[in-house]
């Protein structure tokens, strides 16, 4: 869109780099990429790992997402 080729793999690499440095929004976004398998291999374990990091960094969306994931897992 807007003349730029979208690359989920490149976005995942950039999110990963920022997430490793403690950037909460990147941690959350990387978790969602692992959930969807966008640019990375789908991994629930890695998604939960990054959601926990984002939650610890003070991101309320991550806390809400973790609660939803725990409900889904408990219902299975």
PDB file of C-alpha atoms in Angstrom:
ATOM      1  CA  UNK A   1       0.000   0.000   0.000  1.00  0.00           C
ATOM      2  CA  UNK A   2       1.217   3.534  -0.781  1.00  0.00           C
ATOM      3  CA  UNK A   3       4.030   2.215  -2.970  1.00  0.00           C
ATOM      4  CA  UNK A   4       5.745   0.104  -0.318  1.00  0.00           C
ATOM      5  CA  UNK A   5       5.879  -3.656  -0.490  1.00  0.00           C
ATOM      6  CA  UNK A   6       4.539  -5.133   2.737  1.00  0.00           C
ATOM      7  CA  UNK A   7       6.778  -7.677   4.372  1.00  0.00           C
ATOM      8  CA  UNK A   8       5.520  -9.347   7.528  1.00  0.00           C
ATOM      9  CA  UNK A   9       8.873 -11.095   7.870  1.00  0.00           C
ATOM     10  CA  UNK A  10      10.716  -7.756   7.929  1.00  0.00           C
ATOM     11  CA  UNK A  11       8.139  -6.277  10.317  1.00  0.00           C
ATOM     12  CA  UNK A  12       8.570  -9.291  12.624  1.00  0.00           C
ATOM     13  CA  UNK A  13      12.344  -8.772  12.571  1.00  0.00           C
ATOM     14  CA  UNK A  14      11.949  -5.104  13.495  1.00  0.00           C
ATOM     15  CA  UNK A  15       9.408  -5.852  16.231  1.00  0.00           C
ATOM     16  CA  UNK A  16      11.701  -8.578  17.566  1.00  0.00           C
ATOM     17  CA  UNK A  17      14.669  -6.223  17.747  1.00  0.00           C
ATOM     18  CA  UNK A  18      12.668  -3.563  19.599  1.00  0.00           C
ATOM     19  CA  UNK A  19      10.927  -6.168  21.794  1.00  0.00           C
ATOM     20  CA  UNK A  20      14.297  -7.534  22.938  1.00  0.00           C
ATOM     21  CA  UNK A  21      15.150  -3.984  24.054  1.00  0.00           C
ATOM     22  CA  UNK A  22      12.002  -3.786  26.185  1.00  0.00           C
ATOM     23  CA  UNK A  23       9.658  -1.826  23.895  1.00  0.00           C
ATOM     24  CA  UNK A  24       6.184  -2.806  25.145  1.00  0.00           C
ATOM     25  CA  UNK A  25       4.226  -2.084  21.936  1.00  0.00           C
ATOM     26  CA  UNK A  26       6.722  -4.143  19.915  1.00  0.00           C
ATOM     27  CA  UNK A  27       6.456  -6.980  22.438  1.00  0.00           C
ATOM     28  CA  UNK A  28       2.688  -6.943  22.048  1.00  0.00           C
ATOM     29  CA  UNK A  29       2.820  -6.711  18.248  1.00  0.00           C
ATOM     30  CA  UNK A  30       5.344  -9.548  18.061  1.00  0.00           C
ATOM     31  CA  UNK A  31       3.049 -11.667  20.248  1.00  0.00           C
ATOM     32  CA  UNK A  32       0.206 -11.056  17.791  1.00  0.00           C
ATOM     33  CA  UNK A  33       2.464 -12.023  14.880  1.00  0.00           C
ATOM     34  CA  UNK A  34       3.206 -15.329  16.643  1.00  0.00           C
ATOM     35  CA  UNK A  35      -0.518 -15.818  17.204  1.00  0.00           C
ATOM     36  CA  UNK A  36      -1.332 -15.283  13.515  1.00  0.00           C
ATOM     37  CA  UNK A  37       1.854 -16.713  12.032  1.00  0.00           C
ATOM     38  CA  UNK A  38       2.605 -13.435  10.238  1.00  0.00           C
ATOM     39  CA  UNK A  39       6.275 -13.263   9.263  1.00  0.00           C
ATOM     40  CA  UNK A  40       7.124 -15.952  11.815  1.00  0.00           C
ATOM     41  CA  UNK A  41       6.139 -19.544  12.459  1.00  0.00           C
ATOM     42  CA  UNK A  42       2.911 -19.647  14.470  1.00  0.00           C
ATOM     43  CA  UNK A  43       3.683 -20.350  18.142  1.00  0.00           C
ATOM     44  CA  UNK A  44       1.304 -20.081  21.079  1.00  0.00           C
ATOM     45  CA  UNK A  45       4.220 -20.492  23.514  1.00  0.00           C
ATOM     46  CA  UNK A  46       6.113 -17.556  22.001  1.00  0.00           C
ATOM     47  CA  UNK A  47       2.916 -15.523  21.837  1.00  0.00           C
ATOM     48  CA  UNK A  48       2.332 -16.050  25.569  1.00  0.00           C
ATOM     49  CA  UNK A  49       6.005 -15.292  26.312  1.00  0.00           C
ATOM     50  CA  UNK A  50       5.817 -11.915  24.545  1.00  0.00           C
ATOM     51  CA  UNK A  51       2.408 -11.082  25.984  1.00  0.00           C
ATOM     52  CA  UNK A  52       3.829 -11.628  29.482  1.00  0.00           C
ATOM     53  CA  UNK A  53       6.782  -9.373  28.653  1.00  0.00           C
ATOM     54  CA  UNK A  54       4.426  -6.676  27.324  1.00  0.00           C
ATOM     55  CA  UNK A  55       2.221  -6.999  30.406  1.00  0.00           C
ATOM     56  CA  UNK A  56       5.276  -6.624  32.658  1.00  0.00           C
ATOM     57  CA  UNK A  57       6.181  -3.513  30.655  1.00  0.00           C
ATOM     58  CA  UNK A  58       2.815  -2.018  31.632  1.00  0.00           C
ATOM     59  CA  UNK A  59       0.723  -2.662  28.536  1.00  0.00           C
ATOM     60  CA  UNK A  60      -2.952  -3.173  29.513  1.00  0.00           C
ATOM     61  CA  UNK A  61      -3.841  -4.722  26.125  1.00  0.00           C
ATOM     62  CA  UNK A  62      -1.374  -7.519  26.859  1.00  0.00           C
ATOM     63  CA  UNK A  63      -2.960  -8.222  30.239  1.00  0.00           C
ATOM     64  CA  UNK A  64      -6.401  -8.399  28.616  1.00  0.00           C
ATOM     65  CA  UNK A  65      -5.119 -10.698  25.855  1.00  0.00           C
ATOM     66  CA  UNK A  66      -3.507 -13.017  28.418  1.00  0.00           C
ATOM     67  CA  UNK A  67      -6.798 -13.283  30.323  1.00  0.00           C
ATOM     68  CA  UNK A  68      -8.605 -14.239  27.108  1.00  0.00           C
ATOM     69  CA  UNK A  69      -5.963 -16.835  26.220  1.00  0.00           C
ATOM     70  CA  UNK A  70      -6.171 -18.351  29.710  1.00  0.00           C
ATOM     71  CA  UNK A  71      -9.972 -18.621  29.382  1.00  0.00           C
ATOM     72  CA  UNK A  72      -9.655 -20.372  26.019  1.00  0.00           C
ATOM     73  CA  UNK A  73      -7.056 -22.807  27.366  1.00  0.00           C
ATOM     74  CA  UNK A  74      -9.138 -23.512  30.491  1.00  0.00           C
ATOM     75  CA  UNK A  75     -12.223 -24.264  28.377  1.00  0.00           C
ATOM     76  CA  UNK A  76     -10.430 -26.964  26.370  1.00  0.00           C
TER      77      UNK A  76
END
